[in-house]
Amino acid sequence: MLSVALLAGCGGAGDSGGNKVTLLNVSYDPTRELYRDFNEDFARDWQQRTGQRVTVKQSHAGSGSQARAVIDGLDADVVTLALAYDINSIQTKGKRLGANWQTRFPANSAPYTSTIVFLVRKGNPKQIHDWPDLVREGVSVVTPNPKTSGGARWNYLAAWGYALHRQLGGDWSKLDDPAAEAQVEEAQAAAAKFVADIFRHAPVLDSGARGSTNTFVQREIGDVLIAWENEALLALRELGPEKVEIVMPSITILAEPPVAVVDTVVDRRGTRQVAEAYLQHLYSDAGQDIVAKHYFRPRNVQVLERHRAQFPAVATFTIDEVFGGWNQAHEQHFADGAVFDQIYRAGGK
């Protein structure tokens, strides 16, 4: 179910003329608090610069579910989703934005990054230190469903990449080396088994990342939550170190949540100027500070350094270098009948 809330300014939906304008930002689960603050800051800045009052309405659910809603006609002025594949789907299946969407804003239209970490109970009673500890006997893992959650796909690929990295001796170049083809095939098989083992240790697959956080934190199910770094830091802030701890794995994935203007909507509603300014504001110093405040890693290096204490250095790999980009990763792992479905049907859940 879509969750839509009025977060900034005033005015009615569809009111895009005169002295006030309304936008709808369709986003994914863990950005609720981020955009609550950001929308207020942007509305204040926009009114000071233009005299126009802006209202931003917000919708949150699993990233894949949100993309399907926009494809099916939800009138988002902008989308701020968990992964590029979901926005690509809006372009290819819904024809609602241009094929060049990812080049319109800096850093491939990803104004902030995150990564995948572990959240454990106080004292780390199950001694979770790295990925192999998730598949030890007696360890219960919480992660969302990759069929509906962008965060879950990042979790899955982070685990897969770890297993590949270990099997290939840390040498990613072997993935493109014909002489290493046999070793790569063996490594891919080992990665598939490792990820299947993780899902066999997962008793619950929530539809979105925030649901999994609630399952682990509020319902107290599971020994370890595989989570966005920002979700783990938020839980640590709200619960305190007397309840939970964060564990950084030895290597993880660089998550790059992208943003885009939905062309067919903004052109029909006359909101393109304010929608583009809204996303550009994410790259401003003020926007980047808000990003850091809500535990996403800013793209701006100076802003990142101001917040370095909460963002420790961690070894990461990208989806492009290990999986050939999101389209290839989707087809191999998450499309109907692909590897995740095979794992799920075989009981790796």
Short mmCIF file of C-alpha atoms in Angstrom, two decimals:
data_model
loop_
_atom_site.label_atom_id
_atom_site.label_comp_id
_atom_site.label_asym_id
_atom_site.label_seq_id
_atom_site.Cartn_x
_atom_site.Cartn_y
_atom_site.Cartn_z
CA MET A 1 0.00 0.00 0.00
CA LEU A 2 1.25 3.45 -0.85
CA SER A 3 1.87 5.80 2.03
CA VAL A 4 1.42 9.43 1.04
CA ALA A 5 1.85 12.33 3.45
CA LEU A 6 1.85 16.11 3.17
CA LEU A 7 5.30 17.20 4.23
CA ALA A 8 5.87 20.83 3.29
CA GLY A 9 3.99 23.98 2.48
CA CYS A 10 0.33 24.10 1.61
CA GLY A 11 -1.96 23.83 -1.41
CA GLY A 12 -4.00 21.18 -3.12
CA ALA A 13 -2.81 18.31 -5.31
CA GLY A 14 -2.62 19.32 -8.93
CA ASP A 15 -2.29 23.01 -8.06
CA SER A 16 0.67 24.04 -10.22
CA GLY A 17 0.02 27.64 -11.15
CA GLY A 18 0.25 31.12 -9.74
CA ASN A 19 1.79 31.60 -6.35
CA LYS A 20 1.83 27.96 -5.27
CA VAL A 21 2.81 24.61 -6.71
CA THR A 22 2.49 20.98 -5.61
CA LEU A 23 4.94 18.16 -6.31
CA LEU A 24 4.71 14.42 -5.65
CA ASN A 25 7.98 12.66 -4.85
CA VAL A 26 7.61 8.88 -5.13
CA SER A 27 10.40 7.36 -3.08
CA TYR A 28 11.38 4.13 -1.31
CA ASP A 29 11.08 3.01 2.28
CA PRO A 30 14.15 4.33 4.16
CA THR A 31 13.96 7.95 2.93
CA ARG A 32 10.93 9.07 4.95
CA GLU A 33 12.86 11.12 7.50
CA LEU A 34 15.34 12.44 4.93
CA TYR A 35 12.67 13.96 2.70
CA ARG A 36 10.62 15.25 5.60
CA ASP A 37 13.51 17.59 6.42
CA PHE A 38 14.62 18.15 2.85
CA ASN A 39 11.16 19.12 1.60
CA GLU A 40 10.85 21.80 4.27
CA ASP A 41 14.29 23.19 3.42
CA PHE A 42 13.59 23.24 -0.30
CA ALA A 43 10.17 24.86 0.17
CA ARG A 44 11.76 27.59 2.28
CA ASP A 45 14.57 28.16 -0.24
CA TRP A 46 12.24 28.14 -3.25
CA GLN A 47 9.87 30.67 -1.71
CA GLN A 48 12.76 32.97 -0.82
CA ARG A 49 14.12 32.79 -4.36
CA THR A 50 10.88 32.89 -6.36
CA GLY A 51 8.09 33.98 -4.02
CA GLN A 52 6.24 30.77 -4.89
CA ARG A 53 4.99 28.43 -2.17
CA VAL A 54 5.71 24.77 -2.86
CA THR A 55 4.06 21.72 -1.32
CA VAL A 56 5.80 18.37 -1.58
CA LYS A 57 3.75 15.23 -1.12
CA GLN A 58 5.64 12.06 -0.38
CA SER A 59 4.95 8.40 -1.21
CA HIS A 60 6.93 5.52 0.28
CA ALA A 61 6.97 1.76 -0.29
CA GLY A 62 9.40 -0.85 -1.65
CA SER A 63 11.33 0.59 -4.59
CA GLY A 64 10.11 -2.00 -7.09
CA SER A 65 6.51 -1.51 -5.99
CA GLN A 66 6.90 2.25 -6.38
CA ALA A 67 8.27 1.90 -9.90
CA ARG A 68 5.30 -0.27 -10.88
CA ALA A 69 2.91 2.28 -9.42
CA VAL A 70 4.43 5.04 -11.56
CA ILE A 71 4.37 2.80 -14.64
CA ASP A 72 0.69 2.13 -13.92
CA GLY A 73 -0.11 5.84 -13.77
CA LEU A 74 0.78 7.28 -10.35
CA ASP A 75 1.50 10.94 -11.18
CA ALA A 76 4.95 11.40 -9.67
CA ASP A 77 6.68 14.64 -10.59
CA VAL A 78 9.95 13.13 -9.39
CA VAL A 79 11.09 9.66 -8.39
CA THR A 80 13.86 9.04 -5.84
CA LEU A 81 14.24 5.27 -5.84
CA ALA A 82 16.65 2.69 -4.51
CA LEU A 83 18.22 1.55 -7.76
CA ALA A 84 18.63 2.60 -11.38
CA TYR A 85 16.84 -0.47 -12.71
CA ASP A 86 13.55 0.73 -11.23
CA ILE A 87 13.81 4.10 -12.98
CA ASN A 88 14.92 2.35 -16.18
CA SER A 89 11.70 0.33 -15.94
CA ILE A 90 9.65 3.52 -15.74
CA GLN A 91 11.39 4.63 -18.93
CA THR A 92 11.21 1.37 -20.88
CA LYS A 93 7.85 0.01 -19.73
CA GLY A 94 5.95 3.16 -18.85
CA LYS A 95 7.50 5.57 -21.37
CA ARG A 96 7.18 8.29 -18.74
CA LEU A 97 10.67 9.77 -18.88
CA GLY A 98 13.56 10.10 -21.32
CA ALA A 99 16.25 7.50 -21.98
CA ASN A 100 18.86 10.08 -20.94
CA TRP A 101 17.44 10.49 -17.42
CA GLN A 102 20.64 9.30 -15.71
CA THR A 103 22.81 11.99 -17.34
CA ARG A 104 20.67 14.97 -16.32
CA PHE A 105 22.09 15.36 -12.82
CA PRO A 106 25.64 14.88 -11.49
CA ALA A 107 27.11 11.52 -10.44
CA ASN A 108 24.76 9.50 -12.66
CA SER A 109 21.80 11.23 -11.00
CA ALA A 110 22.67 9.70 -7.62
CA PRO A 111 23.10 12.63 -5.19
CA TYR A 112 24.03 10.41 -2.24
CA THR A 113 25.24 6.89 -1.61
CA SER A 114 24.89 4.26 1.05
CA THR A 115 26.18 0.77 1.62
CA ILE A 116 25.10 -2.51 3.20
CA VAL A 117 25.98 -3.31 6.81
CA PHE A 118 24.82 -5.58 9.64
CA LEU A 119 22.76 -4.59 12.67
CA VAL A 120 23.07 -6.96 15.64
CA ARG A 121 21.82 -7.12 19.23
CA LYS A 122 23.78 -5.51 22.07
CA GLY A 123 27.00 -7.35 22.76
CA ASN A 124 26.76 -9.17 19.42
CA PRO A 125 25.73 -12.42 21.13
CA LYS A 126 25.96 -14.47 17.92
CA GLN A 127 29.41 -13.01 17.13
CA ILE A 128 28.50 -11.71 13.69
CA HIS A 129 31.65 -10.16 12.17
CA ASP A 130 31.50 -10.84 8.45
CA TRP A 131 29.36 -12.41 5.75
CA PRO A 132 30.21 -16.08 6.50
CA ASP A 133 28.83 -15.67 10.02
CA LEU A 134 25.34 -15.21 8.57
CA VAL A 135 25.17 -18.84 7.50
CA ARG A 136 26.37 -20.42 10.73
CA GLU A 137 24.01 -22.84 12.40
CA GLY A 138 21.58 -21.10 14.73
CA VAL A 139 21.86 -17.63 13.15
CA SER A 140 18.58 -16.02 12.05
CA VAL A 141 18.86 -13.36 9.33
CA VAL A 142 16.41 -10.56 8.54
CA THR A 143 16.34 -9.10 5.01
CA PRO A 144 13.51 -7.92 2.75
CA ASN A 145 12.22 -9.57 -0.42
CA PRO A 146 14.29 -8.82 -3.55
CA LYS A 147 11.17 -9.08 -5.71
CA THR A 148 9.70 -5.93 -4.13
CA SER A 149 12.52 -4.14 -2.31
CA GLY A 150 15.44 -2.28 -3.84
CA GLY A 151 17.29 -2.51 -0.54
CA ALA A 152 16.90 -6.28 -0.63
CA ARG A 153 18.51 -6.39 -4.06
CA TRP A 154 21.47 -4.42 -2.80
CA ASN A 155 21.71 -6.87 0.16
CA TYR A 156 21.60 -9.86 -2.19
CA LEU A 157 24.23 -8.44 -4.55
CA ALA A 158 26.47 -7.40 -1.65
CA ALA A 159 26.47 -10.98 -0.38
CA TRP A 160 27.02 -12.38 -3.87
CA GLY A 161 29.89 -9.97 -4.48
CA TYR A 162 31.54 -10.92 -1.19
CA ALA A 163 31.46 -14.61 -2.14
CA LEU A 164 32.85 -13.87 -5.62
CA HIS A 165 35.59 -11.69 -4.14
CA ARG A 166 36.66 -14.48 -1.81
CA GLN A 167 36.56 -17.16 -4.51
CA LEU A 168 38.54 -15.02 -6.97
CA GLY A 169 41.18 -14.08 -4.43
CA GLY A 170 40.09 -10.46 -4.52
CA ASP A 171 40.91 -10.07 -8.22
CA TRP A 172 37.89 -8.64 -10.05
CA SER A 173 39.83 -8.57 -13.33
CA LYS A 174 39.32 -12.33 -13.61
CA LEU A 175 35.65 -11.66 -14.41
CA ASP A 176 36.74 -10.36 -17.82
CA ASP A 177 39.67 -12.72 -18.37
CA PRO A 178 38.93 -15.58 -20.81
CA ALA A 179 41.77 -17.56 -19.25
CA ALA A 180 39.96 -17.50 -15.90
CA GLU A 181 36.59 -18.63 -17.27
CA ALA A 182 36.56 -21.95 -15.45
CA GLN A 183 37.52 -20.32 -12.15
CA VAL A 184 34.83 -17.66 -12.61
CA GLU A 185 32.16 -20.29 -13.29
CA GLU A 186 33.18 -22.13 -10.14
CA ALA A 187 33.15 -18.86 -8.18
CA GLN A 188 29.68 -17.95 -9.47
CA ALA A 189 28.36 -21.35 -8.40
CA ALA A 190 29.87 -20.89 -4.95
CA ALA A 191 28.29 -17.42 -4.72
CA ALA A 192 24.88 -18.83 -5.64
CA LYS A 193 25.17 -21.45 -2.90
CA PHE A 194 26.28 -18.85 -0.36
CA VAL A 195 23.36 -16.51 -1.12
CA ALA A 196 20.93 -19.43 -1.04
CA ASP A 197 22.29 -20.34 2.40
CA ILE A 198 21.65 -16.79 3.63
CA PHE A 199 18.01 -16.94 2.51
CA ARG A 200 17.61 -20.33 4.19
CA HIS A 201 18.49 -18.51 7.41
CA ALA A 202 15.89 -15.76 6.79
CA PRO A 203 12.52 -16.60 8.43
CA VAL A 204 10.74 -13.45 7.18
CA LEU A 205 10.96 -11.56 3.88
CA ASP A 206 9.26 -8.19 4.32
CA SER A 207 8.24 -6.21 1.26
CA GLY A 208 10.53 -3.26 2.00
CA ALA A 209 13.64 -2.24 3.91
CA ARG A 210 11.76 -0.28 6.58
CA GLY A 211 9.52 -3.29 7.22
CA SER A 212 12.59 -5.47 7.81
CA THR A 213 14.03 -2.89 10.19
CA ASN A 214 10.75 -2.95 12.15
CA THR A 215 10.77 -6.75 12.15
CA PHE A 216 14.25 -6.80 13.68
CA VAL A 217 13.94 -3.81 16.01
CA GLN A 218 10.29 -3.73 17.11
CA ARG A 219 9.23 -7.37 16.75
CA GLU A 220 12.70 -8.52 17.90
CA ILE A 221 12.87 -11.24 15.28
CA GLY A 222 16.28 -12.40 14.08
CA ASP A 223 19.89 -12.19 15.20
CA VAL A 224 21.18 -9.93 12.43
CA LEU A 225 19.59 -7.44 10.06
CA ILE A 226 21.20 -6.92 6.66
CA ALA A 227 20.47 -3.24 6.16
CA TRP A 228 21.16 0.00 4.43
CA GLU A 229 23.82 1.82 6.45
CA ASN A 230 21.41 4.72 6.97
CA GLU A 231 18.74 2.41 8.39
CA ALA A 232 21.24 0.85 10.77
CA LEU A 233 22.49 4.25 11.95
CA LEU A 234 18.91 5.47 12.43
CA ALA A 235 18.10 2.40 14.54
CA LEU A 236 21.25 2.96 16.59
CA ARG A 237 20.27 6.59 17.19
CA GLU A 238 16.72 5.74 18.21
CA LEU A 239 17.46 2.67 20.33
CA GLY A 240 20.94 3.47 21.61
CA PRO A 241 24.03 1.26 21.89
CA GLU A 242 22.46 -0.54 24.84
CA LYS A 243 20.12 -2.25 22.35
CA VAL A 244 21.88 -2.66 19.01
CA GLU A 245 25.32 -2.45 17.38
CA ILE A 246 26.51 -1.95 13.81
CA VAL A 247 28.98 -4.35 12.21
CA MET A 248 30.82 -3.33 9.03
CA PRO A 249 31.58 -6.35 6.83
CA SER A 250 35.03 -6.77 5.27
CA ILE A 251 33.70 -5.77 1.86
CA THR A 252 30.30 -4.58 0.70
CA ILE A 253 28.60 -2.85 -2.22
CA LEU A 254 28.45 0.83 -3.07
CA ALA A 255 24.72 1.58 -3.21
CA GLU A 256 23.81 4.54 -5.44
CA PRO A 257 20.11 5.47 -5.14
CA PRO A 258 19.16 7.60 -8.19
CA VAL A 259 16.67 10.41 -8.81
CA ALA A 260 14.76 11.54 -11.90
CA VAL A 261 12.12 13.95 -13.16
CA VAL A 262 9.09 12.18 -14.65
CA ASP A 263 8.81 14.02 -17.96
CA THR A 264 5.25 13.18 -18.95
CA VAL A 265 3.92 14.38 -15.60
CA VAL A 266 5.87 17.62 -15.21
CA ASP A 267 5.19 18.66 -18.79
CA ARG A 268 1.47 18.05 -18.40
CA ARG A 269 1.26 19.74 -15.01
CA GLY A 270 3.67 22.58 -15.79
CA THR A 271 5.96 21.67 -12.87
CA ARG A 272 9.23 20.96 -14.71
CA GLN A 273 11.09 24.04 -13.43
CA VAL A 274 10.34 23.42 -9.78
CA ALA A 275 10.80 19.64 -10.10
CA GLU A 276 14.27 20.06 -11.59
CA ALA A 277 15.18 22.65 -8.95
CA TYR A 278 13.97 20.24 -6.27
CA LEU A 279 16.38 17.52 -7.37
CA GLN A 280 19.21 19.99 -7.96
CA HIS A 281 18.78 21.16 -4.35
CA LEU A 282 19.88 17.69 -3.22
CA TYR A 283 23.36 18.55 -4.55
CA SER A 284 23.56 21.91 -2.76
CA ASP A 285 25.58 22.27 0.44
CA ALA A 286 22.33 22.53 2.42
CA GLY A 287 20.90 19.46 0.70
CA GLN A 288 24.08 17.45 1.24
CA ASP A 289 24.14 18.35 4.93
CA ILE A 290 20.55 17.12 5.25
CA VAL A 291 21.56 13.93 3.43
CA ALA A 292 24.35 13.37 5.98
CA LYS A 293 22.07 14.21 8.90
CA HIS A 294 19.89 11.29 7.85
CA TYR A 295 22.88 8.95 7.49
CA PHE A 296 23.21 8.79 3.72
CA ARG A 297 26.75 9.44 2.45
CA PRO A 298 27.00 12.82 0.66
CA ARG A 299 28.55 13.01 -2.80
CA ASN A 300 30.16 16.33 -1.90
CA VAL A 301 33.58 15.38 -0.53
CA GLN A 302 33.84 18.41 1.75
CA VAL A 303 30.45 17.70 3.30
CA LEU A 304 31.32 14.01 3.65
CA GLU A 305 34.52 14.89 5.50
CA ARG A 306 32.57 17.08 7.94
CA HIS A 307 30.57 13.99 8.85
CA ARG A 308 33.40 11.45 8.56
CA ALA A 309 33.01 10.24 12.17
CA GLN A 310 29.72 8.52 11.33
CA PHE A 311 30.88 7.19 7.95
CA PRO A 312 33.92 4.93 8.44
CA ALA A 313 35.95 3.91 5.42
CA VAL A 314 34.87 0.54 4.04
CA ALA A 315 35.97 -1.54 1.06
CA THR A 316 33.26 -1.50 -1.60
CA PHE A 317 32.65 -2.71 -5.13
CA THR A 318 30.17 -1.36 -7.67
CA ILE A 319 27.39 -3.06 -9.52
CA ASP A 320 28.98 -2.14 -12.84
CA GLU A 321 32.35 -3.75 -12.15
CA VAL A 322 30.96 -7.00 -10.71
CA PHE A 323 27.54 -7.46 -12.32
CA GLY A 324 27.74 -5.47 -15.55
CA GLY A 325 25.19 -2.87 -14.45
CA TRP A 326 21.62 -3.02 -13.25
CA ASN A 327 19.99 -4.31 -16.42
CA GLN A 328 22.29 -7.32 -16.53
CA ALA A 329 21.98 -7.90 -12.78
CA HIS A 330 18.19 -7.83 -13.04
CA GLU A 331 18.05 -10.30 -15.90
CA GLN A 332 20.43 -12.73 -14.24
CA HIS A 333 19.18 -12.49 -10.66
CA PHE A 334 15.75 -10.88 -10.24
CA ALA A 335 13.68 -11.37 -13.41
CA ASP A 336 10.94 -13.98 -13.32
CA GLY A 337 12.59 -17.39 -13.27
CA ALA A 338 16.08 -15.97 -12.64
CA VAL A 339 18.47 -16.98 -9.87
CA PHE A 340 16.54 -15.54 -6.93
CA ASP A 341 13.34 -17.32 -7.98
CA GLN A 342 15.30 -20.54 -8.30
CA ILE A 343 16.74 -20.06 -4.82
CA TYR A 344 13.32 -19.24 -3.40
CA ARG A 345 11.61 -22.26 -4.98
CA ALA A 346 14.39 -24.53 -3.74
CA GLY A 347 13.76 -23.42 -0.17
CA GLY A 348 16.56 -20.88 0.16
CA LYS A 349 14.36 -18.49 2.16
#
